Amino acid sequence: GRRNLVMTRDATQSFPGCEVISCAEDAQRLCQDADALFVIGGAELYRLFLPLANRIELTIIHREFEGDTYFPEISADTWIE
């Protein structure tokens, strides 16, 4: 099965089917034997985990949307399509 971690500053929160963690180090420790780790926003989590990534699954939608969460700029020199 899939292991679901929710990283939050509020340790009193709970989410059905998920483990609550408070820092990136907890995620790394709990997922050290996992084949894959999927980070699903927001922007601060993207910034924390992008330096650890060896693969990005990126979908580009050719349309403008309003939003408040953005993925950091990535360099074409660093990543290969």
N, CA and C of each residue as an Amber inpcrd file, in Angstrom:
protein
   243
   0.8040000  -1.1800000   0.0000000   0.0000000   0.0000000   0.0000000
   0.8560000   1.2570000   0.0000000   0.1920000   2.3530000  -0.0860000
   0.8520000   3.6490000  -0.1330000   0.8630000   4.2550000   1.2640000
   1.9730000   4.8240000   1.6360000   2.1140000   5.5110000   2.9210000
   1.8870000   6.9960000   2.6900000   0.9550000   7.5810000   3.4400000
   0.6160000   8.9890000   3.2870000   1.0850000   9.7750000   4.4970000
   1.9300000  10.7610000   4.2490000   2.4230000  11.6370000   5.3050000
   1.9060000  13.0410000   5.0470000   1.4600000  13.7030000   6.0950000
   1.0490000  15.1010000   6.0070000   1.9860000  15.8930000   6.8990000
   2.7070000  16.8350000   6.3000000   3.6220000  17.6690000   7.0730000
   2.9120000  18.9690000   7.4200000   2.8180000  19.2450000   8.7160000
   2.1160000  20.4280000   9.1870000   2.7920000  20.9810000  10.4330000
   2.6110000  22.2730000  10.6590000   3.1370000  22.8910000  11.8830000
   2.2350000  22.5990000  13.0750000   0.9960000  22.1810000  12.8180000
   0.0120000  21.9300000  13.8660000  -0.0650000  20.4370000  14.1600000
   0.6730000  19.9900000  15.1600000   0.7450000  18.5640000  15.5030000
  -0.5680000  18.0270000  16.0600000  -1.5300000  18.8840000  16.3570000
  -2.8170000  18.4150000  16.8780000  -3.7520000  17.9730000  15.7570000
  -3.4150000  18.2810000  14.5240000  -4.2740000  17.9000000  13.3980000
  -4.1480000  16.4140000  13.1100000  -5.2220000  15.8390000  12.6030000
  -5.1750000  14.4510000  12.1500000  -5.9230000  14.3590000  10.8240000
  -5.5020000  13.4040000  10.0150000  -6.0730000  13.2070000   8.6940000
  -6.2750000  11.7110000   8.5060000  -7.5000000  11.2660000   8.2150000
  -7.7580000   9.8310000   8.0570000  -6.8200000   9.1940000   7.0320000
  -6.2130000   8.0870000   7.4080000  -5.3300000   7.3530000   6.5060000
  -3.9560000   7.9520000   6.3440000  -3.6050000   8.9440000   7.1830000
  -2.3220000   9.6360000   7.0500000  -1.5890000   9.6910000   8.3840000
  -0.2760000   9.7730000   8.2890000   0.5660000  10.0240000   9.4540000
   0.9500000  11.4940000   9.4280000   0.8860000  12.1520000  10.5830000
   1.2260000  13.5650000  10.6720000   2.6810000  13.6980000  11.0980000
   3.4380000  14.5000000  10.3520000   4.8380000  14.7750000  10.6810000
   5.0320000  16.2850000  10.7220000   6.1630000  16.7050000  11.3100000
   6.3620000  18.1440000  11.4760000   7.5960000  18.6920000  10.7630000
   8.4090000  17.8030000  10.1550000   9.6140000  18.3150000   9.5040000
  10.0560000  17.3820000   8.3740000  10.8740000  17.9330000   7.4810000
  11.3700000  17.1730000   6.3320000  12.2040000  15.9790000   6.7700000
  12.9180000  16.1200000   7.8750000  13.7470000  15.0190000   8.3670000
  12.8890000  13.8100000   8.7350000  11.6990000  14.0510000   9.3030000
  10.7870000  12.9470000   9.6160000  10.3720000  12.2250000   8.3410000
  10.0600000  12.9830000   7.3040000   9.6650000  12.3820000   6.0310000
  10.7980000  11.5420000   5.4580000  12.0110000  12.0680000   5.4910000
  13.1610000  11.3250000   4.9700000  13.3770000  10.0360000   5.7570000
  13.2720000  10.1170000   7.0720000  13.4820000   8.9410000   7.9210000
  12.3990000   7.8890000   7.6610000  11.1490000   8.3160000   7.6060000
  10.0470000   7.3800000   7.4260000   9.9930000   6.7910000   6.0210000
  10.5680000   7.4740000   5.0460000  10.4940000   7.0230000   3.6530000
  11.8280000   6.5450000   3.1050000  12.8030000   6.3240000   3.9630000
  14.1420000   5.9940000   3.4740000  14.1840000   4.7100000   2.6520000
  13.2640000   3.7830000   2.8820000  13.2620000   2.5400000   2.1180000
  12.2230000   2.5320000   0.9970000  11.5380000   3.6340000   0.8010000
  10.4920000   3.7070000  -0.2270000  11.1110000   3.8200000  -1.6160000
  10.4510000   3.2290000  -2.5930000  10.9040000   3.3400000  -3.9810000
  10.6620000   4.7370000  -4.5330000   9.6040000   5.3900000  -4.0680000
   9.2610000   6.7200000  -4.5770000   8.5950000   7.5340000  -3.4760000
   8.7970000   8.8340000  -3.5580000   8.1640000   9.7840000  -2.6430000
   7.5580000  10.8860000  -3.4970000   6.2800000  11.1310000  -3.3270000
   5.5840000  12.1680000  -4.0790000   5.2840000  13.3230000  -3.1410000
   5.7540000  14.4970000  -3.4840000   5.5230000  15.7010000  -2.6860000
   4.4100000  16.4860000  -3.3640000   3.3510000  16.7330000  -2.6090000
   2.1830000  17.4170000  -3.1570000   1.9800000  18.7080000  -2.3760000
   2.7110000  19.7410000  -2.7880000   2.6430000  21.1180000  -2.3140000
   2.3610000  21.3550000  -0.8520000   2.4820000  22.5170000  -0.5130000
   2.6200000  23.7660000  -1.2300000   4.0580000  24.1610000  -1.5450000
   4.1870000  25.4370000  -1.8310000   5.4450000  25.9730000  -2.3340000
   6.6060000  25.7340000  -1.3800000   6.3740000  25.8680000  -0.0850000
   7.4550000  25.6500000   0.8880000   7.9320000  24.2010000   0.8700000
   7.0120000  23.2550000   0.7340000   7.4080000  21.8430000   0.6420000
   8.1760000  21.5780000  -0.6420000   7.7490000  22.1800000  -1.7340000
   8.4940000  22.0310000  -2.9830000   9.9310000  22.5080000  -2.8060000
  10.1080000  23.6600000  -2.1900000  11.4640000  24.1950000  -1.9770000
  12.2880000  23.2740000  -1.0760000  11.6590000  22.6920000  -0.0640000
  12.3820000  21.8040000   0.8510000  12.8520000  20.5210000   0.1710000
  11.9820000  19.9400000  -0.6420000  12.2680000  18.6110000  -1.1760000
  12.9050000  18.6010000  -2.5600000  12.8090000  19.6750000  -3.3200000
  13.3860000  19.6870000  -4.6660000  14.8780000  19.3570000  -4.6880000
  15.6920000  19.8550000  -3.7480000  17.1140000  19.4930000  -3.7740000
  17.3690000  17.9950000  -3.5610000  16.3950000  17.2740000  -3.0290000
  16.5510000  15.8380000  -2.7780000  16.0440000  14.9870000  -3.9360000
  15.3690000  15.6120000  -4.8840000  14.7150000  14.8700000  -5.9650000
  15.7090000  14.3890000  -7.0070000  15.4380000  13.1920000  -7.5470000
  16.1990000  12.7130000  -8.6940000  15.2820000  12.5160000  -9.9060000
  13.9990000  12.8190000  -9.6950000  13.0170000  12.7230000 -10.7770000
  11.8680000  13.6850000 -10.4700000  11.3790000  14.3390000 -11.5100000
  10.2220000  15.2200000 -11.3800000   9.1780000  14.7720000 -12.3930000
   7.9650000  14.5510000 -11.9430000   6.8400000  14.2680000 -12.8360000
   6.1120000  15.5930000 -13.0100000   6.3420000  16.2570000 -14.1200000
   5.8510000  17.6110000 -14.3400000   4.8910000  17.6370000 -15.5170000
   3.7160000  18.1750000 -15.2820000   2.7420000  18.3860000 -16.3470000
   2.6650000  19.8780000 -16.6210000   2.8190000  20.2550000 -17.8680000
   2.7170000  21.6610000 -18.2470000   1.3730000  21.8680000 -18.9310000
   0.5930000  22.7860000 -18.3900000  -0.7120000  23.1220000 -18.9590000
  -0.5780000  24.5020000 -19.5840000  -0.8320000  24.5830000 -20.8600000
  -0.6390000  25.8360000 -21.5940000  -1.8620000  26.7340000 -21.4350000
  -2.0080000  27.2310000 -20.2200000  -3.1010000  28.1300000 -19.8830000
  -2.7210000  28.8670000 -18.6060000  -3.2090000  30.0540000 -18.4390000
  -2.9480000  30.8400000 -17.2330000  -4.0150000  30.5390000 -16.1850000
  -3.5800000  30.3580000 -14.9330000  -4.4920000  30.1400000 -13.8180000
  -4.1000000  31.0570000 -12.6730000  -5.0880000  31.5140000 -11.9290000
  -4.7920000  32.2400000 -10.7050000  -4.4880000  31.2160000  -9.6260000
  -3.5390000  31.5360000  -8.7590000  -3.2080000  30.6210000  -7.6830000
  -2.2750000  31.2670000  -6.6910000  -2.0640000  30.5670000  -5.5890000
  -1.1750000  31.1000000  -4.5570000  -0.0380000  30.1450000  -4.2210000
   0.0520000  29.0250000  -4.9440000   1.1200000  28.0600000  -4.7250000
   1.8120000  27.8080000  -6.0560000   3.1260000  27.9540000  -6.0500000
   3.8870000  27.8230000  -7.2920000   5.0630000  26.8870000  -7.0930000
   5.3590000  26.1360000  -8.1390000   6.5300000  25.2740000  -8.1320000
   7.7380000  26.1500000  -8.4420000   8.8670000  25.9290000  -7.7790000
  10.0590000  26.7460000  -8.0580000  10.5080000  26.5980000  -9.5160000
  11.1750000  27.6090000 -10.0160000  11.7610000  27.5210000 -11.3580000
  12.7630000  26.3730000 -11.3700000  12.7460000  25.5910000 -12.4520000
  13.7200000  24.5080000 -12.5750000  14.5690000  24.7660000 -13.8100000
  15.8090000  24.3600000 -13.7250000  16.7700000  24.6170000 -14.7890000
  16.7810000  23.4750000 -15.7970000  16.7020000  23.8100000 -17.0660000
  16.8050000  22.8020000 -18.1230000  18.1910000  22.1700000 -18.1390000
  19.1830000  22.8510000 -17.5630000  20.5350000  22.2930000 -17.4880000
  20.6300000  21.1840000 -16.4520000  19.7440000  21.2050000 -15.4600000
  19.7840000  20.2360000 -14.3660000  18.9230000  19.0150000 -14.6490000
  17.8020000  19.2170000 -15.3340000  16.8240000  18.1530000 -15.5450000
  16.7300000  17.8080000 -17.0220000  16.5950000  16.5200000 -17.3200000
  16.4980000  16.0220000 -18.6920000  15.0820000  15.5120000 -18.9190000
  14.4860000  15.9150000 -20.0590000  13.1350000  15.4660000 -20.3740000
  13.1610000  14.0430000 -20.8780000
